[in-house]
């Protein structure tokens, strides 16, 4: 009789891959792998696994997952992604004005993250949200909000959206339609960046469009008056 026991390395790979997938436990992922490559999974079998197989395994258990999310999970499974978790960076105190609120011209941006200062998380499965305070000339990390879905009761998406209710933008690798609706309901604008990246670099790119040529959609989020947004739009058309 062939043993189906997992080695420690295989258990770690499967656990990390499951964490990268929305609403997927290691047991559910193991059922997909059983259908795709048979049990027990090992390095040789996982080297042959494809994203197409992951989508179709176990009657399409992962069929609705974004390609980028499945790519990340596959990297954990075949051992090409690092299994060492990086701690989050240390936040600074937020900038505040005399009234105790954020200074004019700043917004708060939440980053779905699992490791260090990376944008590498799906909204429904990331471990934390990094919250940055951003203006045209500076930015700072002001909070690292750890996520405990056990507090979510019956609605994980609402719980997660509530953790970033003070933010205006949300950067994620991926987010599903129902989750996006819960985020938008709280006046948070979700932005998908499937390839992820270092949060400071992405925030730096955002700063470049916050200045004098702020797009109307972002100007509205930042609370700029409608008259200013109309003037900007007219200037953009003239250019």
Tab-separated table of N, CA and C in Angstrom, residues 23 31 57-58 64 101 140 152 190 209 226 230:
chain	number	residue	atom	x	y	z
A	23	UNK	N	-9.978	31.844	-0.553
A	23	UNK	CA	-10.960	30.899	-0.002
A	23	UNK	C	-10.598	29.441	-0.277
A	31	UNK	N	-7.193	18.220	-2.688
A	31	UNK	CA	-8.172	17.512	-3.511
A	31	UNK	C	-7.956	17.810	-4.993
A	57	UNK	N	-8.826	20.869	-12.319
A	57	UNK	CA	-8.845	19.812	-11.310
A	57	UNK	C	-10.014	19.897	-10.360
A	58	UNK	N	-10.472	18.732	-9.879
A	58	UNK	CA	-11.580	18.647	-8.916
A	58	UNK	C	-12.806	19.411	-9.414
A	64	UNK	N	-12.265	29.873	-11.266
A	64	UNK	CA	-12.514	31.311	-11.283
A	64	UNK	C	-11.334	32.140	-10.799
A	101	UNK	N	-6.548	65.770	11.597
A	101	UNK	CA	-6.872	64.960	10.429
A	101	UNK	C	-5.703	64.951	9.447
A	140	UNK	N	4.599	57.916	3.466
A	140	UNK	CA	5.123	57.148	4.584
A	140	UNK	C	4.171	56.008	4.920
A	152	UNK	N	-14.361	37.630	11.253
A	152	UNK	CA	-15.214	38.065	10.148
A	152	UNK	C	-16.663	37.653	10.296
A	190	UNK	N	-10.563	50.135	-5.791
A	190	UNK	CA	-9.595	49.046	-5.934
A	190	UNK	C	-8.833	49.119	-7.251
A	209	UNK	N	1.396	61.030	-10.547
A	209	UNK	CA	0.136	61.488	-11.152
A	209	UNK	C	-0.730	62.252	-10.158
A	226	UNK	N	-15.166	70.047	-7.607
A	226	UNK	CA	-15.536	69.739	-8.987
A	226	UNK	C	-14.999	70.778	-9.962
A	230	UNK	N	-12.835	70.080	-13.360
A	230	UNK	CA	-13.257	70.501	-14.695
A	230	UNK	C	-12.134	71.274	-15.372
